[in-house]
Short mmCIF file of C-alpha atoms and ligand atoms in Angstrom, two decimals:
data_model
loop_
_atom_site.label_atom_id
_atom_site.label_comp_id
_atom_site.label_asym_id
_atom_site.label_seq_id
_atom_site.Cartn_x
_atom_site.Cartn_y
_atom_site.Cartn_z
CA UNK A 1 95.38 132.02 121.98
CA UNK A 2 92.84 129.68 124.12
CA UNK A 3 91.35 127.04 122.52
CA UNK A 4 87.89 127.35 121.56
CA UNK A 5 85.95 124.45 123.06
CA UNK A 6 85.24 124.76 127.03
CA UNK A 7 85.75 121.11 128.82
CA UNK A 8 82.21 121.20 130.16
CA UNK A 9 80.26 120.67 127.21
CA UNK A 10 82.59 118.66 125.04
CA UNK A 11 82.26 116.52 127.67
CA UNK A 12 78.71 116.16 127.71
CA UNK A 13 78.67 115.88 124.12
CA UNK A 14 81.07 112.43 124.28
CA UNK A 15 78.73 111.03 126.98
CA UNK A 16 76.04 111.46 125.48
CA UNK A 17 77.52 109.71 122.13
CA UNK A 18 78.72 107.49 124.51
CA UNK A 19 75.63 105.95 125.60
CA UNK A 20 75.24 104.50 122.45
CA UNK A 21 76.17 101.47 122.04
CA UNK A 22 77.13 101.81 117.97
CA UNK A 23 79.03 105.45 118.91
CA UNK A 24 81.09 103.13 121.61
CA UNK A 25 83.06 101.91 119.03
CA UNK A 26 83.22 105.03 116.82
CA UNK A 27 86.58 106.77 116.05
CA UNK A 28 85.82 109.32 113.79
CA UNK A 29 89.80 110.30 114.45
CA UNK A 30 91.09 106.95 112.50
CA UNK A 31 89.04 108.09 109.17
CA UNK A 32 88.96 110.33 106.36
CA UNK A 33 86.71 112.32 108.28
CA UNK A 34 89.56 113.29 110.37
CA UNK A 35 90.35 116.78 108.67
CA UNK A 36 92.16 118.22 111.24
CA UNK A 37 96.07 118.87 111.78
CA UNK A 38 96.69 115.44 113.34
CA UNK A 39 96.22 114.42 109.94
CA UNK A 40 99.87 115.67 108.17
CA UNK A 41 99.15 113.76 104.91
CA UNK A 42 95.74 115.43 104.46
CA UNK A 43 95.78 119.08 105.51
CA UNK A 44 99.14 121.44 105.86
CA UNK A 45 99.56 125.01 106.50
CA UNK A 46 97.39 124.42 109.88
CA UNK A 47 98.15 125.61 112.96
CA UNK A 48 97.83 122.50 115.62
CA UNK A 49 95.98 124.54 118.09
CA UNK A 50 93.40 125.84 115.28
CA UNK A 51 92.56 122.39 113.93
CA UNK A 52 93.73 119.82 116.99
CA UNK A 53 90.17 119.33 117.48
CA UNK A 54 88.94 116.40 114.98
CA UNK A 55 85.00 117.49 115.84
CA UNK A 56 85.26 121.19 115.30
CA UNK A 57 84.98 120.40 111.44
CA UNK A 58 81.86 119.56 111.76
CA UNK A 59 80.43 119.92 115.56
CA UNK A 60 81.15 122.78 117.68
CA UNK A 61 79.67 122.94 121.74
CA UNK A 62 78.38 126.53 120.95
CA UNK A 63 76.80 126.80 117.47
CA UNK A 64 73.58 127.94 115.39
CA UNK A 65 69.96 126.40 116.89
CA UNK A 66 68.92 124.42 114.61
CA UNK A 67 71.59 123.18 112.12
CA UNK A 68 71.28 120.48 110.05
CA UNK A 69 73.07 117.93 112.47
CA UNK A 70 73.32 118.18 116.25
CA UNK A 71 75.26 121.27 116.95
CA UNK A 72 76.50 121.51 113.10
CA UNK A 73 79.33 123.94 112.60
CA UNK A 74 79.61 124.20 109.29
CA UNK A 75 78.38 127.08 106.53
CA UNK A 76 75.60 126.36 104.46
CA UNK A 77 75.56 125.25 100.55
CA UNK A 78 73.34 127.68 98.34
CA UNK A 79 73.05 124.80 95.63
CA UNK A 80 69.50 123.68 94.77
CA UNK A 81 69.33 119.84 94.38
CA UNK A 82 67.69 117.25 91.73
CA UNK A 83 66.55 114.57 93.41
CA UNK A 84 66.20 111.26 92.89
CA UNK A 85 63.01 110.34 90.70
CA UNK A 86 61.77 107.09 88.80
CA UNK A 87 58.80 105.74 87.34
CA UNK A 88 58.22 102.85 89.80
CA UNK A 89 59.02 104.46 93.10
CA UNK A 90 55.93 104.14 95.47
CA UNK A 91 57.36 106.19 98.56
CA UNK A 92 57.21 109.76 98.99
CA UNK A 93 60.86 111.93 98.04
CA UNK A 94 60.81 115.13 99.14
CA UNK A 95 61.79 118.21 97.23
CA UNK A 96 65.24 118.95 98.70
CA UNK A 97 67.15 116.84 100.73
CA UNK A 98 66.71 117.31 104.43
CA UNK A 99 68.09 117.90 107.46
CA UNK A 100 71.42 114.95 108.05
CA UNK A 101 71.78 114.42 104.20
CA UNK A 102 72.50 118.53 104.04
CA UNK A 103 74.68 118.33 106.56
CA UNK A 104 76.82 115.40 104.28
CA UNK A 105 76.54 117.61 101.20
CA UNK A 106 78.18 120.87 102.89
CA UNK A 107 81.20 118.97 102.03
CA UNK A 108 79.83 116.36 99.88
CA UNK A 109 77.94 118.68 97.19
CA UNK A 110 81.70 120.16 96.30
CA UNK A 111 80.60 124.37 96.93
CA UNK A 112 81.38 124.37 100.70
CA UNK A 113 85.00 125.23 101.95
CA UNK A 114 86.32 122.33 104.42
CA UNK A 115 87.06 125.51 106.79
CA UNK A 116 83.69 126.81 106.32
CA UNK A 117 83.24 127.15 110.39
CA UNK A 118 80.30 128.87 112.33
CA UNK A 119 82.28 128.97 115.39
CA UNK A 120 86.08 129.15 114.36
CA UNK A 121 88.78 128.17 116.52
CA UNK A 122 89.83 131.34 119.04
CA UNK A 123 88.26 133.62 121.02
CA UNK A 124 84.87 135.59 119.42
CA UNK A 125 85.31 133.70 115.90
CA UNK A 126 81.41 133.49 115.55
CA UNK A 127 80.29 133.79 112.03
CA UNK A 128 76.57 133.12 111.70
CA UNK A 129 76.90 132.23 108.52
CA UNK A 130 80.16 130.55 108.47
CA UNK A 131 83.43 132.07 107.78
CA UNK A 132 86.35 130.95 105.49
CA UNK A 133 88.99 130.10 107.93
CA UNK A 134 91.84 130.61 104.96
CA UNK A 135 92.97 126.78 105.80
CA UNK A 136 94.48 124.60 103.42
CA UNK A 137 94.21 121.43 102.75
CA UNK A 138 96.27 118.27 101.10
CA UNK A 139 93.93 115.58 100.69
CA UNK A 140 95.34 112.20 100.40
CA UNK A 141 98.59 113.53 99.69
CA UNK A 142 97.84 115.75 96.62
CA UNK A 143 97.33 119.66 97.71
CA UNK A 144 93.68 121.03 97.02
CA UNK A 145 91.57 123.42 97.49
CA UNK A 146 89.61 123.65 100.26
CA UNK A 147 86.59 122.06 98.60
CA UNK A 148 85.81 118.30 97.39
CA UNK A 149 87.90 117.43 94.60
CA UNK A 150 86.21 116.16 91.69
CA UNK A 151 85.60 112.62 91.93
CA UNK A 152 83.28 110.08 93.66
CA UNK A 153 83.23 112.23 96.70
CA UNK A 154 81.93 114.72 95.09
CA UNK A 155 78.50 114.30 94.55
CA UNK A 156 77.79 117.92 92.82
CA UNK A 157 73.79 118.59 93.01
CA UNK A 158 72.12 116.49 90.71
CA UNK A 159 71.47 113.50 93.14
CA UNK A 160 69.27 111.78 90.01
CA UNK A 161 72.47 109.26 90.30
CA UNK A 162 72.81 108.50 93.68
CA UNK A 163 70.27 106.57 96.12
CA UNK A 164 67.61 108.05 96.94
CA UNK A 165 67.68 109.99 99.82
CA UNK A 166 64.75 112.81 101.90
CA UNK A 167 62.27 109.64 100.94
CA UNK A 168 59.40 108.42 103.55
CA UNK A 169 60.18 104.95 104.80
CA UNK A 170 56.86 103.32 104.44
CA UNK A 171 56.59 99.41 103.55
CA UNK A 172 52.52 99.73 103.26
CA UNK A 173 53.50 101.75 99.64
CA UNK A 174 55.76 98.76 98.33
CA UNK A 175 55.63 95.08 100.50
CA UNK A 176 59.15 94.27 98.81
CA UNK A 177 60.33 96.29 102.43
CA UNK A 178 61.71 95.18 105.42
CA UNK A 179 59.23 96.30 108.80
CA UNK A 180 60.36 99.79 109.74
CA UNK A 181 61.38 98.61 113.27
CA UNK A 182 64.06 96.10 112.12
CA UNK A 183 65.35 98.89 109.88
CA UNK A 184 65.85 100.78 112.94
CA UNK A 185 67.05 98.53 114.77
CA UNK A 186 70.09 97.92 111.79
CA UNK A 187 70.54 101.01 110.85
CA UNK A 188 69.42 104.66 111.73
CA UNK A 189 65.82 106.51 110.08
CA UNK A 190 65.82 110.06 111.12
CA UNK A 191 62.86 113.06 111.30
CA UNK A 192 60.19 113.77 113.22
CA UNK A 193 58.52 110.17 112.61
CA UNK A 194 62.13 108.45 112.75
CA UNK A 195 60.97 107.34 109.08
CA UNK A 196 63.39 109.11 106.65
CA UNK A 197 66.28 107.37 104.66
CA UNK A 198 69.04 110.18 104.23
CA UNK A 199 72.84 109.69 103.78
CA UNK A 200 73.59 108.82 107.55
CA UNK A 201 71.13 105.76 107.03
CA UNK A 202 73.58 103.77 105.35
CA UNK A 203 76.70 105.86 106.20
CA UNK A 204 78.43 106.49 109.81
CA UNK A 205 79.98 109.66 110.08
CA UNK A 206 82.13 108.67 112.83
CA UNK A 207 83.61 105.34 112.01
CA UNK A 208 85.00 103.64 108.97
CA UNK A 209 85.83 99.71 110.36
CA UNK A 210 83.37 99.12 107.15
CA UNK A 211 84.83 100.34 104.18
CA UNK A 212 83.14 104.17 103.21
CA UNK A 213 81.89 104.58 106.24
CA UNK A 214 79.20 101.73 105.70
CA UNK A 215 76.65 101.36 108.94
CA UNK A 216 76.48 97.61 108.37
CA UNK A 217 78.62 95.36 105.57
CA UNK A 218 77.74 95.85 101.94
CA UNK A 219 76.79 92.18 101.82
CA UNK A 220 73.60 92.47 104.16
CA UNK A 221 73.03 96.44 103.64
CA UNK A 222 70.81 96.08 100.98
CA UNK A 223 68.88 93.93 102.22
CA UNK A 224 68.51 95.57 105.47
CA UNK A 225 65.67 97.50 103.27
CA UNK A 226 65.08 96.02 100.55
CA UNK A 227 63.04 92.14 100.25
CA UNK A 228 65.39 91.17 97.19
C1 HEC B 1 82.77 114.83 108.99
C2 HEC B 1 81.78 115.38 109.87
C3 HEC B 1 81.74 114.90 111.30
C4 HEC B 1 82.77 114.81 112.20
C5 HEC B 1 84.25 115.12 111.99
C6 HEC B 1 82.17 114.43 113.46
N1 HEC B 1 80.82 114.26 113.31
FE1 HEC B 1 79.46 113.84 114.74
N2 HEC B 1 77.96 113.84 113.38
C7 HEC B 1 78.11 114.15 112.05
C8 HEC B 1 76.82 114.03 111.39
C9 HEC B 1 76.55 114.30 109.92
C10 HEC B 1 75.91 113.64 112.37
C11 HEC B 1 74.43 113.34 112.17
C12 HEC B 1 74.29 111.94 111.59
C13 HEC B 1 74.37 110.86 112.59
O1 HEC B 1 73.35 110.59 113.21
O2 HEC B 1 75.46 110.27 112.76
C14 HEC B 1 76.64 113.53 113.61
C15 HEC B 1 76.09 113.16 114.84
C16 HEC B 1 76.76 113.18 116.03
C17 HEC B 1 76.17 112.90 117.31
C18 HEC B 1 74.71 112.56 117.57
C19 HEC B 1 74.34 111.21 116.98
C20 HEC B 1 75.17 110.09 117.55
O3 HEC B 1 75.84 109.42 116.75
O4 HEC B 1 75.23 109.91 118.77
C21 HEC B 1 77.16 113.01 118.24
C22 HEC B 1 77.03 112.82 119.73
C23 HEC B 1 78.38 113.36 117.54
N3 HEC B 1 78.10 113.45 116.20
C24 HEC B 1 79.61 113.56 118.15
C25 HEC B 1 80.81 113.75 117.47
C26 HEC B 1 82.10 113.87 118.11
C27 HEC B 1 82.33 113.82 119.62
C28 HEC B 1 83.03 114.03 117.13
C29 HEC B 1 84.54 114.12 117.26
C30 HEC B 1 85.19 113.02 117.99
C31 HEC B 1 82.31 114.05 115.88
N4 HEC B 1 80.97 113.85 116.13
C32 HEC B 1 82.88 114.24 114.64
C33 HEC B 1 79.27 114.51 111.43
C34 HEC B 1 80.52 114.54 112.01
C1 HEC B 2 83.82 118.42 106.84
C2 HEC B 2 83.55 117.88 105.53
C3 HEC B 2 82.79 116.58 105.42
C4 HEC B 2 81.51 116.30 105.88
C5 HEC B 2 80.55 117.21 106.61
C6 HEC B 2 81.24 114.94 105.46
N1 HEC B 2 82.31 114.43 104.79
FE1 HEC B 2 82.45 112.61 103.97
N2 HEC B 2 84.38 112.98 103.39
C7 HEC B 2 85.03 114.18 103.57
C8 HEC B 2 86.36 114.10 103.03
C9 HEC B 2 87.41 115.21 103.02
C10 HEC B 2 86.49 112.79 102.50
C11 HEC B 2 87.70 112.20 101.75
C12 HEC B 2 87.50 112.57 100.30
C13 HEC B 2 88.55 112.03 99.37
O1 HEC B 2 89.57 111.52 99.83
O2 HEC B 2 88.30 112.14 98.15
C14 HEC B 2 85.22 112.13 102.74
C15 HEC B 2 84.94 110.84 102.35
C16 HEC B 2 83.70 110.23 102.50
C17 HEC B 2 83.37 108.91 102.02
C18 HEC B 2 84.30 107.97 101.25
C19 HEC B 2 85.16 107.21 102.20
C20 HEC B 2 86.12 106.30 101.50
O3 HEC B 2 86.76 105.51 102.22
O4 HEC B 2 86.26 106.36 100.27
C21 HEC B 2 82.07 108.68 102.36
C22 HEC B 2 81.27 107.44 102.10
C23 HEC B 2 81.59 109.86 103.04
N3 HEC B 2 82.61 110.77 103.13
C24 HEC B 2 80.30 110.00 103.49
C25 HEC B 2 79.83 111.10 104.21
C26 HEC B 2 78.50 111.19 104.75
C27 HEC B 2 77.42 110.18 104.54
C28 HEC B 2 78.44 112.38 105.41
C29 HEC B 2 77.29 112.89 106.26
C30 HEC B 2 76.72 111.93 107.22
C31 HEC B 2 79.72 113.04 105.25
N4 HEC B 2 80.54 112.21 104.52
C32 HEC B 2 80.05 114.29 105.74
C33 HEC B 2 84.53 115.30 104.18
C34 HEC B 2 83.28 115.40 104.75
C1 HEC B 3 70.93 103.35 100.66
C2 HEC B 3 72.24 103.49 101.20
C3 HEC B 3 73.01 104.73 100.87
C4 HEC B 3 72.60 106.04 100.95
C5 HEC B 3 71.24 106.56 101.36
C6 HEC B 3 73.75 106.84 100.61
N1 HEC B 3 74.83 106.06 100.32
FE1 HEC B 3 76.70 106.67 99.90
N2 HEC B 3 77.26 104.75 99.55
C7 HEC B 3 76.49 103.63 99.81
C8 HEC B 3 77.26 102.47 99.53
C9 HEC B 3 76.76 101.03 99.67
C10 HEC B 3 78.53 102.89 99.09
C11 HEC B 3 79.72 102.04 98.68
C12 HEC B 3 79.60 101.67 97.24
C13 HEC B 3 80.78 100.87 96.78
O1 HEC B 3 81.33 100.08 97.54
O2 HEC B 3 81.16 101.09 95.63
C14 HEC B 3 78.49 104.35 99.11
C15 HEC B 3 79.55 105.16 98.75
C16 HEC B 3 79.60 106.53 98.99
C17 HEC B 3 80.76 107.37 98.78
C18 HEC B 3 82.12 106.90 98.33
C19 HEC B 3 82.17 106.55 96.90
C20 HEC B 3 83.43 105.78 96.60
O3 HEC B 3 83.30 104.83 95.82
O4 HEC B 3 84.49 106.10 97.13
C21 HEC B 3 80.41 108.64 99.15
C22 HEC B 3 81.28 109.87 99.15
C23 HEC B 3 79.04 108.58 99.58
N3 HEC B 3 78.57 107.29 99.47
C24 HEC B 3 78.36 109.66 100.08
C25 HEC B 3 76.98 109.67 100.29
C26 HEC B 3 76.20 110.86 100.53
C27 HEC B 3 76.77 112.25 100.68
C28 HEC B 3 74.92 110.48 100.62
C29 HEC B 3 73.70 111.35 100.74
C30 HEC B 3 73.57 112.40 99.74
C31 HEC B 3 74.89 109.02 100.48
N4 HEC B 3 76.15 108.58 100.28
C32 HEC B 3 73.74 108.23 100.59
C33 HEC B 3 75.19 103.64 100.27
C34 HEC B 3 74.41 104.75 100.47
C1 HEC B 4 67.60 102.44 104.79
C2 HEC B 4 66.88 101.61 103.86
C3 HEC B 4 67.49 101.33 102.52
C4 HEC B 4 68.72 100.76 102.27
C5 HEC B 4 69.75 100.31 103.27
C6 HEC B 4 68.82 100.64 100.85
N1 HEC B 4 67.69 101.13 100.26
FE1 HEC B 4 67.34 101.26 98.29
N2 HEC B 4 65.64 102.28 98.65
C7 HEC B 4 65.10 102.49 99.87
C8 HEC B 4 63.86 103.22 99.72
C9 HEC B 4 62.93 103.64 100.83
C10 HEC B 4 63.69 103.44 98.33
C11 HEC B 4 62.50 104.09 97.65
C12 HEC B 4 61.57 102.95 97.26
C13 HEC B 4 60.27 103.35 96.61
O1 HEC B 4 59.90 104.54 96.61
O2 HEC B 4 59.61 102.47 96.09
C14 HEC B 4 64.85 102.83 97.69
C15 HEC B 4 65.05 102.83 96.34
C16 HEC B 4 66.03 102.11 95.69
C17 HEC B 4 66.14 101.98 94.27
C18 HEC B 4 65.29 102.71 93.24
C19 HEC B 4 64.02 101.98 92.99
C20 HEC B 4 63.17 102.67 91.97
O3 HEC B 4 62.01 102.26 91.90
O4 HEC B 4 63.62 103.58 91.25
C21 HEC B 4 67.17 101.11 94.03
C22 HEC B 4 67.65 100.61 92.68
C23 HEC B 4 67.73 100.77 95.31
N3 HEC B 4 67.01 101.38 96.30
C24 HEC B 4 68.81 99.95 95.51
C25 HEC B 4 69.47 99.78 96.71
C26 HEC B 4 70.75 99.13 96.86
C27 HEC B 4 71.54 98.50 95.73
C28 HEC B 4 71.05 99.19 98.16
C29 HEC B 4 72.33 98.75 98.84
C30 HEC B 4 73.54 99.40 98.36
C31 HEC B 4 69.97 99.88 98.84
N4 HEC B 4 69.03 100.22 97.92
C32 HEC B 4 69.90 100.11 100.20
C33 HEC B 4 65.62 102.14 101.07
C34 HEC B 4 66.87 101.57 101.24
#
């Protein structure tokens, strides 16, 4: 079998991460985002030529238009969410969560296969939808399924418990807020107006140097928001 991903566009894929100066020191490979058969305390029963490729999990060069993250790879939850919703909140939450934080919860929410692949490894594997790829998986050492264990990882889909996420970024509805350009300049807003907090704000995919994946340290990420 050939492997999947052509040369050409994984390559200009990396450059383009690589302009960044943040994704210069990212190594998703070193974390336990690293699902792939490199990883022999984590997943078994994978072939190396199937999984070799760290990215695939959750990139692929030749996917759906439009996923939730840039060229996502991954199958879709069904779950509906509950989001986030308090009495003194003065920003605007939307209904579901959007875009990047989906992308988090179709491994995050606990429904989604790991192996749940749009564009599985091998020639023609092209599942719109995303196809089981019948992988299994031995996370930290104990043998799963190929879902999120129960546990903190698993966030399920009542988010009423966890940050809020899908909200508007706007420091004219509360003035206890940092400006919204030295929020981008610490950390990452995403959407059309580069205004919404989702789970990538305070969470980098691709490198773990701060414990759980933290963008900045937990002693100045609150802050990086909030006027405390
Ligand atoms: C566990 C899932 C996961 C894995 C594995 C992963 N990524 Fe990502 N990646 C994401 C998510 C989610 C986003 C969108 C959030 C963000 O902006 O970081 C993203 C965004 C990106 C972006 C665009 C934003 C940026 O940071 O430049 C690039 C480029 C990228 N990934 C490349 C890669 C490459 C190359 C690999 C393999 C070495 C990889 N990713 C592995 C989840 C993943
Ligand atoms: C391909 C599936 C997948 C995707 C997509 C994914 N994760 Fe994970 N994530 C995992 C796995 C597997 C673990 C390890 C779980 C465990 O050991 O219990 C993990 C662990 C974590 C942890 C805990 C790390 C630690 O050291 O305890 C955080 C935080 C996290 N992920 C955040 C995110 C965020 C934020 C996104 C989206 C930007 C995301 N993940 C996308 C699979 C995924
Ligand atoms: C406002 C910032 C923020 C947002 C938004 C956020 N997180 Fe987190 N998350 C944190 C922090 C801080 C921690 C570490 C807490 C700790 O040290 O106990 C954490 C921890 C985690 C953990 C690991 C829990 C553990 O103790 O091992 C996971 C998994 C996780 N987040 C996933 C997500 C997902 C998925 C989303 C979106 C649905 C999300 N986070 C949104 C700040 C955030
Ligand atoms: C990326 C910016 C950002 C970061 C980082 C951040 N927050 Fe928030 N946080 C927000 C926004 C925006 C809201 C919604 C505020 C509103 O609507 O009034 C919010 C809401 C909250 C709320 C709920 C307030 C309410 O009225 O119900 C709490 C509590 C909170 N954050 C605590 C934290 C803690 C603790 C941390 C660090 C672990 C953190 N936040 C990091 C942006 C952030």
């Amino acid at each position: 079998m050939k492997i999947l991903f052509r040369t050409i566009p994984l390559v200009a894929l990396l450059s383009i991460g690589s302009s960044s100066l943040v994704y210069a020191v990212d190594d998703v490979a070193a974390t336990k985002h690293n699902l792939s058969s490199t990883q022999t305390d984590k997943v078994n029963n994978l072939s190396t030529e199937a999984t070799a490729f760290v990215c695939g999990f959750c990139h692929s060069p030749h996917t759906e238009t439009g996923g939730p993250a840039p060229l996502w790879n991954r199958g879709s939850s069904a779950a509906t969410y509950t989001m986030y919703s308090s009495a003194t909140m003065d920003m605007t939450i939307a209904g579901a969560p959007a875009s990047i934080s989906l992308a988090c919860l179709t491994c995050h929410d606990g429904t989604v296969g790991f192996d749940q692949l749009i564009n599985g490894a091998g020639s023609g594997n092209y599942v719109a939808a995303g196809a089981d790829q019948g992988w299994t998986f031995n996370l930290n050492g104990v043998p799963t399924t190929d879902t999120m264990p129960t546990g903190v990882t698993n966030l399920g889909n009542v988010l009423t418990g966890d940050h809020p996420i899908s909200v508007t970024y706007d420091p004219t509805q509360d003035t206890a807020f940092q400006s919204v350009a030295s929020v981008q300049a610490a950390l990452q807003l995403y959407g059309a107006g580069s205004d919404q907090v989702e789970c990538a704000s305070c969470h980098n995919p691709h490198e773990a140097t701060n414990p759980t994946f933290l963008r900045v340290g937990i002693d100045t990420l609150c802050t990086t928001c909030h006027i405390k």
